[in-house]
Short mmCIF file of C-alpha atoms and ligand atoms in Angstrom, two decimals:
data_model
loop_
_atom_site.label_atom_id
_atom_site.label_comp_id
_atom_site.label_asym_id
_atom_site.label_seq_id
_atom_site.Cartn_x
_atom_site.Cartn_y
_atom_site.Cartn_z
CA MET A 105 172.59 0.95 20.29
CA ILE A 106 174.06 2.07 23.91
CA VAL A 107 172.30 5.37 24.49
CA GLU A 108 168.68 4.26 23.95
CA PRO A 109 168.38 1.92 26.71
CA ILE A 110 169.74 4.63 28.91
CA TYR A 111 167.43 7.00 27.79
CA GLU A 112 164.48 4.63 28.49
CA ARG A 113 165.75 4.28 32.08
CA VAL A 114 165.77 7.97 32.48
CA ALA A 115 162.30 8.38 30.93
CA ALA A 116 160.87 5.73 33.05
CA LYS A 117 161.95 7.45 36.04
CA ASN A 118 160.87 11.14 34.99
CA GLN A 119 157.39 10.54 33.70
CA GLY A 120 155.07 13.58 33.21
CA GLN A 121 158.24 15.76 32.47
CA PRO A 122 157.87 15.97 28.72
CA GLU A 123 160.28 19.10 28.05
CA PHE A 124 162.89 17.63 30.26
CA LEU A 125 162.81 14.42 28.35
CA GLN A 126 162.84 16.17 25.12
CA ALA A 127 166.05 17.84 26.15
CA VAL A 128 167.61 14.79 27.35
CA LYS A 129 166.64 12.84 24.24
CA GLU A 130 168.03 15.25 22.03
CA VAL A 131 171.47 15.33 23.89
CA PHE A 132 171.78 11.73 24.34
CA GLU A 133 171.10 10.89 20.78
CA SER A 134 174.11 13.23 19.87
CA LEU A 135 176.36 11.36 22.20
CA GLU A 136 175.90 7.79 20.77
CA PRO A 137 179.46 8.09 18.76
CA VAL A 138 180.97 9.35 22.20
CA MET A 139 179.86 6.47 24.01
CA GLU A 140 181.05 3.94 21.36
CA LYS A 141 184.61 5.58 21.78
CA HIS A 142 184.57 5.90 25.68
CA PRO A 143 183.36 2.89 27.41
CA GLU A 144 184.54 4.58 30.88
CA TYR A 145 181.64 6.77 30.45
CA VAL A 146 179.08 3.88 29.98
CA GLU A 147 180.82 2.02 33.10
CA GLN A 148 180.73 5.22 35.36
CA ARG A 149 177.26 5.68 34.33
CA ILE A 150 177.88 9.09 33.14
CA LEU A 151 174.68 9.63 31.39
CA GLU A 152 172.29 8.64 34.15
CA ARG A 153 174.26 10.76 36.39
CA ILE A 154 174.26 14.03 34.45
CA ALA A 155 170.42 13.34 34.00
CA GLU A 156 169.89 13.30 37.61
CA PRO A 157 169.99 16.95 39.41
CA GLU A 158 172.50 17.34 42.41
CA ARG A 159 169.58 18.95 44.15
CA VAL A 160 166.14 20.21 43.56
CA VAL A 161 164.32 22.66 45.89
CA MET A 162 160.65 23.51 45.33
CA PHE A 163 158.99 25.89 47.83
CA ARG A 164 155.79 27.83 48.65
CA VAL A 165 155.65 31.68 47.72
CA PRO A 166 153.00 33.18 49.71
CA TRP A 167 152.22 36.86 48.96
CA LEU A 168 149.66 39.56 49.44
CA ASP A 169 148.21 41.29 46.23
CA ASP A 170 147.31 45.09 46.24
CA GLN A 171 143.51 44.37 47.23
CA GLY A 172 144.93 42.47 50.27
CA ASN A 173 144.23 38.95 48.94
CA VAL A 174 146.35 36.02 49.75
CA GLN A 175 148.22 34.65 46.68
CA ILE A 176 150.37 31.42 46.66
CA ASN A 177 152.80 30.29 43.97
CA ARG A 178 155.32 27.90 43.76
CA GLY A 179 158.94 28.53 43.59
CA PHE A 180 161.65 26.20 42.39
CA ARG A 181 165.68 26.02 41.89
CA VAL A 182 167.17 22.96 40.21
CA GLU A 183 170.94 22.75 41.13
CA PHE A 184 171.87 20.27 38.30
CA ASN A 185 175.59 19.92 37.95
CA SER A 186 178.56 21.60 39.78
CA ALA A 187 181.18 19.63 38.11
CA ILE A 188 183.07 22.47 36.41
CA GLY A 189 182.00 25.46 38.39
CA LEU A 190 179.11 26.87 40.87
CA TYR A 191 175.60 26.53 39.64
CA LYS A 192 174.87 29.26 37.39
CA GLY A 193 171.60 29.72 35.41
CA GLY A 194 168.62 31.97 35.21
CA LEU A 195 165.16 32.41 37.13
CA ARG A 196 161.95 32.33 35.00
CA PHE A 197 158.73 33.89 35.98
CA HIS A 198 155.77 32.76 33.67
CA PRO A 199 152.49 30.90 34.41
CA SER A 200 153.77 27.79 32.35
CA VAL A 201 156.54 27.39 34.97
CA ASN A 202 156.68 23.77 36.31
CA LEU A 203 159.30 21.07 37.13
CA SER A 204 159.80 19.78 33.72
CA ILE A 205 160.38 23.06 32.34
CA ILE A 206 162.88 24.23 35.10
CA LYS A 207 164.79 20.64 34.63
CA PHE A 208 164.96 20.91 30.98
CA LEU A 209 166.52 24.41 31.07
CA GLY A 210 168.79 23.38 34.08
CA PHE A 211 169.89 20.25 31.89
CA GLU A 212 170.57 22.46 28.78
CA GLN A 213 172.39 25.16 31.16
CA ILE A 214 174.95 22.40 32.09
CA PHE A 215 176.33 21.94 28.55
CA LYS A 216 175.74 25.44 27.50
CA ASN A 217 177.73 26.83 30.52
CA ALA A 218 180.61 24.30 29.48
CA LEU A 219 180.51 25.85 25.94
CA THR A 220 181.23 29.17 27.28
CA THR A 221 184.91 28.18 28.44
CA LEU A 222 184.08 29.84 31.65
CA PRO A 223 184.02 27.74 34.84
CA ILE A 224 180.28 27.68 35.57
CA GLY A 225 178.08 24.73 36.57
CA GLY A 226 174.27 24.54 35.41
CA GLY A 227 171.03 25.45 37.29
CA LYS A 228 168.08 26.89 37.00
CA GLY A 229 164.91 28.24 38.71
CA GLY A 230 161.77 30.36 38.67
CA SER A 231 158.28 30.41 39.50
CA ASP A 232 154.56 30.15 38.15
CA PHE A 233 154.11 33.82 38.99
CA ASP A 234 153.12 35.99 36.06
CA PRO A 235 154.56 39.48 36.39
CA LYS A 236 152.17 40.57 33.40
CA GLY A 237 149.46 43.10 34.78
CA LYS A 238 150.85 43.14 38.27
CA SER A 239 151.71 46.60 39.91
CA ASP A 240 155.49 47.16 40.80
CA SER A 241 154.35 46.84 44.55
CA GLU A 242 153.03 43.30 43.66
CA VAL A 243 156.22 42.24 42.03
CA MET A 244 158.37 43.53 44.84
CA ARG A 245 156.31 41.63 47.33
CA PHE A 246 156.33 38.51 45.54
CA CYS A 247 160.18 38.76 44.86
CA GLN A 248 160.83 39.42 48.49
CA SER A 249 158.83 36.45 49.54
CA PHE A 250 160.51 34.33 46.68
CA MET A 251 163.84 35.32 47.93
CA THR A 252 163.17 34.66 51.91
CA GLU A 253 163.03 30.99 50.93
CA LEU A 254 165.75 30.86 47.95
CA GLN A 255 168.47 32.79 49.95
CA ARG A 256 168.99 29.55 51.88
CA HIS A 257 170.03 27.75 48.71
CA ILE A 258 172.05 30.45 46.88
CA GLY A 259 175.33 32.41 47.59
CA ALA A 260 178.33 34.35 45.53
CA ASP A 261 180.44 30.69 45.70
CA THR A 262 177.49 28.46 45.59
CA ASP A 263 174.66 29.37 43.12
CA VAL A 264 174.49 32.43 41.41
CA PRO A 265 170.88 33.10 39.53
CA ALA A 266 170.10 35.49 36.76
CA GLY A 267 167.16 36.77 34.77
CA ASP A 268 165.17 34.91 32.20
CA ILE A 269 161.51 35.24 30.52
CA GLY A 270 159.85 37.46 33.13
CA VAL A 271 162.82 38.47 35.06
CA GLY A 272 164.40 41.68 33.99
CA GLY A 273 166.33 44.27 35.89
CA ARG A 274 163.27 45.25 38.04
CA GLU A 275 162.86 41.80 39.43
CA ILE A 276 166.90 41.28 39.96
CA GLY A 277 166.74 44.57 41.89
CA PHE A 278 164.03 43.38 44.34
CA LEU A 279 165.71 40.08 44.57
CA PHE A 280 168.87 41.36 45.37
CA GLY A 281 167.57 43.75 47.84
CA GLN A 282 166.03 41.21 49.84
CA TYR A 283 169.04 38.98 49.81
CA LYS A 284 171.04 41.84 51.27
CA ARG A 285 169.01 42.67 53.66
CA ILE A 286 168.44 38.90 55.10
CA LYS A 287 172.23 37.91 54.79
CA ASN A 288 173.86 41.14 55.70
CA VAL A 289 176.27 40.63 52.69
CA TYR A 290 176.89 42.67 49.75
CA GLU A 291 177.99 39.94 47.25
CA GLY A 292 177.65 39.00 43.48
CA VAL A 293 174.79 36.54 44.34
CA LEU A 294 172.73 37.48 41.06
CA THR A 295 173.72 38.58 37.86
CA GLY A 296 172.15 41.10 35.69
CA LYS A 297 172.40 43.68 38.12
CA GLY A 298 171.75 47.62 37.83
CA LEU A 299 174.88 49.23 36.60
CA ASN A 300 175.07 51.49 39.85
CA TRP A 301 175.19 48.44 42.07
CA GLY A 302 177.52 45.72 40.72
CA GLY A 303 175.95 45.03 37.18
CA SER A 304 178.06 44.53 34.06
CA LEU A 305 177.94 46.62 30.97
CA VAL A 306 176.68 44.62 27.87
CA ARG A 307 174.60 42.15 30.13
CA THR A 308 171.14 43.47 29.00
CA GLU A 309 172.58 43.27 25.34
CA ALA A 310 174.43 40.13 25.72
CA THR A 311 172.08 37.08 24.65
CA GLY A 312 170.88 39.07 21.65
CA TYR A 313 174.10 40.37 20.61
CA GLY A 314 175.68 37.04 21.22
CA LEU A 315 173.20 35.37 19.01
CA VAL A 316 173.93 37.60 16.31
CA TYR A 317 177.73 36.89 16.59
CA PHE A 318 177.05 33.16 16.51
CA VAL A 319 175.05 33.23 13.43
CA GLU A 320 177.37 35.47 11.83
CA GLU A 321 179.97 32.78 11.99
CA MET A 322 177.35 30.48 10.63
CA LEU A 323 176.92 32.79 7.77
CA LYS A 324 180.65 33.42 7.16
CA ALA A 325 181.32 29.75 6.90
CA GLN A 326 178.84 29.71 3.64
CA GLY A 327 180.60 32.76 2.46
CA LYS A 328 178.05 35.18 3.61
CA SER A 329 177.00 37.96 6.13
CA PHE A 330 173.95 39.60 7.61
CA ASP A 331 174.26 42.49 5.47
CA GLY A 332 171.08 42.81 3.20
CA MET A 333 169.60 39.26 4.83
CA THR A 334 165.80 39.38 5.47
CA THR A 335 165.62 38.37 8.79
CA VAL A 336 162.40 37.35 11.30
CA ILE A 337 162.90 37.36 15.00
CA SER A 338 160.21 35.99 17.54
CA GLY A 339 159.71 37.37 20.76
CA SER A 340 159.79 41.12 21.59
CA GLY A 341 161.63 40.69 25.11
CA ASN A 342 165.30 41.19 26.12
CA VAL A 343 166.96 38.54 23.59
CA ALA A 344 164.58 39.67 20.66
CA ILE A 345 165.18 43.21 21.00
CA TYR A 346 169.12 42.94 21.22
CA ALA A 347 169.02 40.47 18.66
CA THR A 348 167.28 43.22 16.34
CA GLN A 349 169.77 45.74 17.21
CA LYS A 350 172.82 44.09 16.44
CA ALA A 351 171.41 42.25 13.11
CA GLN A 352 170.42 45.76 12.24
CA GLU A 353 173.50 47.34 12.73
CA LEU A 354 175.25 44.42 10.56
CA GLY A 355 173.17 45.31 7.81
CA ALA A 356 170.14 43.08 8.06
CA LYS A 357 166.38 43.99 7.48
CA VAL A 358 164.42 42.69 10.37
CA ILE A 359 160.81 42.53 9.18
CA ALA A 360 158.98 40.86 12.20
CA LEU A 361 158.68 40.53 15.97
CA SER A 362 156.21 38.88 17.88
CA ASP A 363 154.70 38.31 21.65
CA SER A 364 152.68 35.42 22.78
CA ASN A 365 149.21 36.83 21.11
CA GLY A 366 150.62 37.65 17.77
CA PHE A 367 152.98 39.26 15.54
CA VAL A 368 153.94 42.44 13.69
CA HIS A 369 155.24 42.56 10.13
CA ASP A 370 156.94 45.61 8.77
CA PRO A 371 158.26 45.05 5.27
CA GLU A 372 160.11 48.21 5.47
CA GLY A 373 162.11 47.26 8.57
CA ILE A 374 161.39 47.31 12.26
CA LYS A 375 161.56 50.56 14.11
CA LEU A 376 163.36 49.30 17.00
CA GLU A 377 163.14 52.86 18.99
CA THR A 378 159.46 52.07 18.92
CA VAL A 379 159.67 48.59 20.04
CA ARG A 380 162.07 49.46 22.99
CA ARG A 381 159.71 52.20 24.11
CA LEU A 382 156.61 49.95 23.98
CA LYS A 383 158.13 46.88 25.58
CA GLU A 384 161.23 48.50 28.12
CA VAL A 385 159.42 51.53 29.18
CA GLU A 386 155.64 51.44 28.83
CA ARG A 387 155.28 47.38 29.14
CA LYS A 388 152.78 47.26 26.42
CA ARG A 389 151.89 44.55 23.69
CA ILE A 390 153.43 44.37 20.42
CA LYS A 391 150.42 44.88 18.48
CA GLU A 392 150.51 48.53 19.49
CA TYR A 393 153.49 49.11 17.21
CA VAL A 394 151.10 49.37 14.08
CA LYS A 395 149.44 52.13 15.55
CA GLU A 396 152.49 54.22 15.23
CA HIS A 397 153.64 52.59 11.66
CA PRO A 398 150.58 52.26 9.48
CA ASN A 399 152.75 50.41 6.95
CA ALA A 400 153.10 47.49 9.36
CA THR A 401 150.45 44.65 9.70
CA TYR A 402 149.49 42.96 13.16
CA HIS A 403 148.56 39.25 12.72
CA GLU A 404 146.88 37.34 15.83
CA GLY A 405 148.79 34.15 16.84
CA PHE A 406 152.54 33.98 17.16
CA THR A 407 153.48 30.77 15.09
CA GLY A 408 152.36 32.34 11.57
CA ILE A 409 155.52 34.85 12.01
CA TRP A 410 157.45 31.61 10.38
CA SER A 411 155.29 31.51 7.14
CA LEU A 412 156.95 35.02 6.19
CA LYS A 413 159.75 34.92 3.57
CA CYS A 414 163.16 35.40 5.15
CA ASP A 415 166.86 34.44 4.70
CA VAL A 416 167.64 34.06 8.59
CA ALA A 417 165.08 33.29 11.36
CA LEU A 418 165.92 33.78 14.86
CA PRO A 419 163.51 32.51 17.29
CA CYS A 420 163.88 34.26 20.45
CA ALA A 421 160.37 33.82 22.47
CA THR A 422 159.94 30.22 24.18
CA GLN A 423 160.39 26.65 23.95
CA ASN A 424 158.84 24.70 20.94
CA GLU A 425 157.56 27.86 19.29
CA LEU A 426 159.02 26.60 15.72
CA ASP A 427 157.31 23.17 14.83
CA GLU A 428 157.81 20.93 11.96
CA ASN A 429 155.26 22.81 9.92
CA ALA A 430 157.12 26.04 10.52
CA ALA A 431 160.36 24.52 9.73
CA ARG A 432 158.69 23.43 6.34
CA GLU A 433 157.67 26.95 5.58
CA LEU A 434 161.01 28.22 6.24
CA VAL A 435 162.57 25.93 4.07
CA LYS A 436 160.06 26.46 1.27
CA ASN A 437 160.76 30.29 1.20
CA GLY A 438 164.41 29.74 1.03
CA CYS A 439 165.70 30.37 4.53
CA ILE A 440 169.41 29.68 4.92
CA ALA A 441 170.14 29.99 8.53
CA VAL A 442 168.10 29.34 11.89
CA GLY A 443 169.69 30.51 15.19
CA GLU A 444 168.22 29.69 18.49
CA GLY A 445 167.88 32.96 20.85
CA ALA A 446 165.34 30.97 23.24
CA ASN A 447 165.97 27.88 24.87
CA MET A 448 165.00 24.90 22.67
CA PRO A 449 162.68 27.02 20.52
CA THR A 450 162.58 24.53 17.54
CA THR A 451 160.96 21.31 18.17
CA TYR A 452 162.87 17.93 17.94
CA GLU A 453 160.90 17.10 14.48
CA GLY A 454 161.40 20.86 13.34
CA THR A 455 165.01 20.74 14.13
CA LYS A 456 165.42 17.68 11.80
CA VAL A 457 163.46 19.22 9.04
CA LEU A 458 165.86 22.02 8.86
CA LEU A 459 168.90 19.75 9.16
CA ASP A 460 167.75 17.51 6.45
CA ASN A 461 167.08 20.41 4.00
CA GLY A 462 170.71 21.70 4.59
CA VAL A 463 169.46 24.87 6.78
CA ALA A 464 172.38 25.96 8.81
CA PHE A 465 171.24 25.35 12.39
CA GLY A 466 172.66 27.01 15.52
CA PRO A 467 171.32 25.28 18.67
CA GLY A 468 170.47 27.39 21.81
CA LYS A 469 172.83 26.18 24.03
CA ALA A 470 175.54 27.50 21.64
CA ALA A 471 173.74 30.37 20.14
CA ASN A 472 172.38 31.86 23.26
CA ALA A 473 175.28 31.22 25.46
CA GLY A 474 176.35 35.07 25.25
CA GLY A 475 173.69 35.83 28.23
CA VAL A 476 175.30 33.46 30.60
CA ALA A 477 178.67 33.95 29.34
CA THR A 478 178.55 37.57 30.16
CA SER A 479 176.78 36.77 33.74
CA ALA A 480 180.44 35.11 34.20
CA LEU A 481 182.12 38.31 33.26
CA GLU A 482 179.79 40.17 35.71
CA MET A 483 180.80 37.83 38.35
CA SER A 484 184.63 38.08 37.70
CA GLN A 485 184.35 42.04 37.65
CA ASN A 486 182.37 41.69 41.14
CA SER A 487 184.96 39.52 42.41
CA MET A 488 187.70 42.10 41.35
CA ARG A 489 185.58 45.00 42.64
CA MET A 490 186.06 46.65 39.23
CA SER A 491 184.21 47.28 35.85
CA TRP A 492 185.21 46.88 32.46
CA THR A 493 184.10 49.45 29.52
CA PHE A 494 181.41 48.49 27.17
CA GLU A 495 183.82 47.85 24.22
CA GLU A 496 186.08 45.70 26.52
CA THR A 497 182.95 43.68 27.55
CA ASP A 498 181.53 43.52 24.10
CA ALA A 499 184.99 42.35 22.76
CA LYS A 500 185.15 39.37 25.35
CA LEU A 501 181.45 38.71 24.45
CA HIS A 502 182.40 38.63 20.57
CA THR A 503 185.59 36.34 21.37
CA ILE A 504 183.56 33.83 23.56
CA MET A 505 180.94 33.47 20.77
CA GLN A 506 183.54 32.73 18.18
CA SER A 507 185.13 30.22 20.23
CA ILE A 508 181.86 28.36 21.00
CA TYR A 509 181.25 28.20 17.11
CA GLU A 510 184.56 26.94 16.50
CA GLN A 511 184.38 24.32 19.33
CA SER A 512 180.79 23.14 18.05
CA SER A 513 181.90 22.94 14.25
CA THR A 514 185.47 21.44 14.91
CA THR A 515 183.87 18.91 17.23
CA ALA A 516 181.18 17.91 14.75
CA GLU A 517 183.78 17.44 12.13
CA THR A 518 185.79 15.18 14.35
CA TYR A 519 183.12 12.98 15.04
CA GLY A 520 182.07 12.72 11.35
CA TYR A 521 179.07 15.17 11.35
CA LYS A 522 180.48 18.15 9.69
CA GLY A 523 178.30 21.08 9.67
CA ASN A 524 175.82 19.76 12.34
CA LEU A 525 176.23 22.11 15.23
CA VAL A 526 173.63 20.22 17.45
CA ILE A 527 175.85 17.50 17.63
CA GLY A 528 179.06 19.47 17.72
CA ALA A 529 177.79 21.44 20.60
CA ASN A 530 176.42 18.64 22.58
CA ILE A 531 179.49 16.58 22.26
CA ALA A 532 181.68 19.61 23.05
CA GLY A 533 179.82 20.59 26.00
CA PHE A 534 179.46 17.01 27.28
CA LEU A 535 183.14 16.12 26.95
CA LYS A 536 184.24 18.82 29.44
CA VAL A 537 181.49 18.00 32.13
CA ALA A 538 181.95 14.30 31.72
CA ASN A 539 185.64 14.55 32.28
CA SER A 540 185.29 16.42 35.36
CA MET A 541 182.75 14.30 36.65
CA LEU A 542 185.10 11.42 36.22
CA ASP A 543 188.11 13.24 37.80
CA GLN A 544 186.11 14.12 41.00
CA GLY A 545 185.03 10.64 41.68
CA LEU A 546 181.43 9.21 42.51
CA VAL A 547 179.69 12.21 43.79
P1 LIG B 616 161.44 37.92 28.24
O1 LIG B 616 160.36 37.90 29.31
O2 LIG B 616 162.34 39.33 27.93
O3 LIG B 616 160.71 37.90 26.70
C1 LIG B 616 159.96 36.92 26.35
C2 LIG B 616 159.31 36.94 25.11
O4 LIG B 616 158.79 35.72 24.45
C3 LIG B 616 158.08 38.00 25.14
O5 LIG B 616 158.12 38.91 23.90
C4 LIG B 616 157.17 36.81 25.37
O6 LIG B 616 155.87 37.52 24.90
C5 LIG B 616 157.52 35.92 24.43
N1 LIG B 616 156.82 34.70 25.19
C6 LIG B 616 156.98 34.29 26.43
N2 LIG B 616 156.35 33.08 26.34
C7 LIG B 616 155.83 32.73 25.26
C8 LIG B 616 154.86 31.60 25.24
N3 LIG B 616 154.61 30.79 25.82
N4 LIG B 616 154.54 31.76 23.64
C9 LIG B 616 154.84 32.81 22.82
N5 LIG B 616 155.61 33.75 23.21
C10 LIG B 616 156.14 33.82 24.53
O7 LIG B 616 162.52 36.94 28.12
P2 LIG B 616 163.92 36.86 27.46
O8 LIG B 616 164.00 37.55 26.15
O9 LIG B 616 164.94 36.98 28.33
O10 LIG B 616 164.01 35.23 27.08
C11 LIG B 616 163.59 34.73 25.76
C12 LIG B 616 164.07 33.39 25.61
O11 LIG B 616 165.54 33.43 25.80
C13 LIG B 616 163.64 32.36 26.68
O12 LIG B 616 163.67 31.02 25.92
C14 LIG B 616 164.81 32.27 27.56
O13 LIG B 616 165.19 31.10 28.31
C15 LIG B 616 166.17 32.25 26.44
N6 LIG B 616 167.34 32.99 26.87
C16 LIG B 616 167.35 34.34 27.59
C17 LIG B 616 168.52 34.78 28.15
C18 LIG B 616 168.62 35.78 28.84
O14 LIG B 616 169.81 36.43 29.01
N7 LIG B 616 167.56 36.74 29.03
C19 LIG B 616 169.78 33.87 28.17
C20 LIG B 616 169.59 32.68 27.41
C21 LIG B 616 168.38 32.33 26.98
P3 LIG B 616 154.74 37.90 26.00
O15 LIG B 616 155.10 39.37 26.71
O16 LIG B 616 153.47 37.90 25.38
O17 LIG B 616 154.86 36.82 27.13
#
């Protein structure tokens, strides 16, 4: 075993960071066959180098709430790897955010970005700030304070953040405004911008649409399609909403959505107009859905969603939301495909159960890469000072997702793991970054 002792050294150095180590372990394990074939990676200690961020910034974010009370949050930006391009990755605002979570997300982002075929390195950031229940002015004051520090570390040619959990169009707007005000430059320093001020069509829909395009390829490989597939999708945020829209367009019957409190089950098929109004306009909880659709039921607790019988499951909420028991329920109920819209939503053990039982499994770093890929398309449009139509951008996204599937599936086969997209995606993403690191010397 080449990889295990290397992992042990990384684990010893990063104690108290369970999510980060979970992500590292999963990637490293897939790389054993690569290390056996390429002693130069071992000699150059590429694995230890890749697991060490190039830079970590942690900072204080003080702001005043509407009552005039002082509030303090913690901000993060992890600039993980710039071997193939500038740092690129979202910002997450959620009370659970800590260094371990930002590092796991940044680490995953390195390989995901490599898979997109576009020249972008890996980074991630965020804060333990909770936008839920805050007024627009509180969110604005927080974002301004956050950007007052972050602006020193980012830039259109250095590091370009985007949204993630808790960071949507509203937050990106406040962040962009403050960046421009401090730096006095109008540049594509953030993606996910409004369409009037440099945003790209399809960016809002990209992660959800991209996920469905990817899973469509997984189904095609089995001679199937989304048409008529009963589908369960967790979450009811950006990724879940647009995955639902695209899956429905392709003929799937989406029967459930959730938030962190519980899930709704609508056996007749989720009415997306209601969800979009509740979540995007009124910023309400998913349980309100059943007031308007009495045939649907609401269930407390978000993990119960995986007990519903379905053909396809798309976890689109958060990390570790689909565990071993949930995976067993899905297998028992005949689920044939799982595509990760969220980052690392399936636990290590859950993934194993699905793979061992022949469920087609699309790992997040491949299946949800449509978001960052379209962010990179937004950057290209900003650099060219022009914009593409919805159809053009969507067609590019579709092609990129097909190519990510192709790379992951071909690489898995080359290394003797046909059908295992976890191994395929990890190896394909790793090779591009590792070779670039070798080319660039010991930096
Ligand atoms: P949103 O904030 O728009 O939505 C998140 C959804 O997940 C909400 O329904 C939220 O419920 C639920 N959720 C969040 N935290 C938890 C939790 N701890 N337990 C249970 N449910 C939770 O975020 P996105 O849709 O943008 O992101 C969802 C996932 O997709 C994340 O893992 C993100 O990293 C990943 N992703 C997002 C991309 C993007 O472009 N937006 C790109 C690639 C990956 P509640 O309202 O109750 O918090």
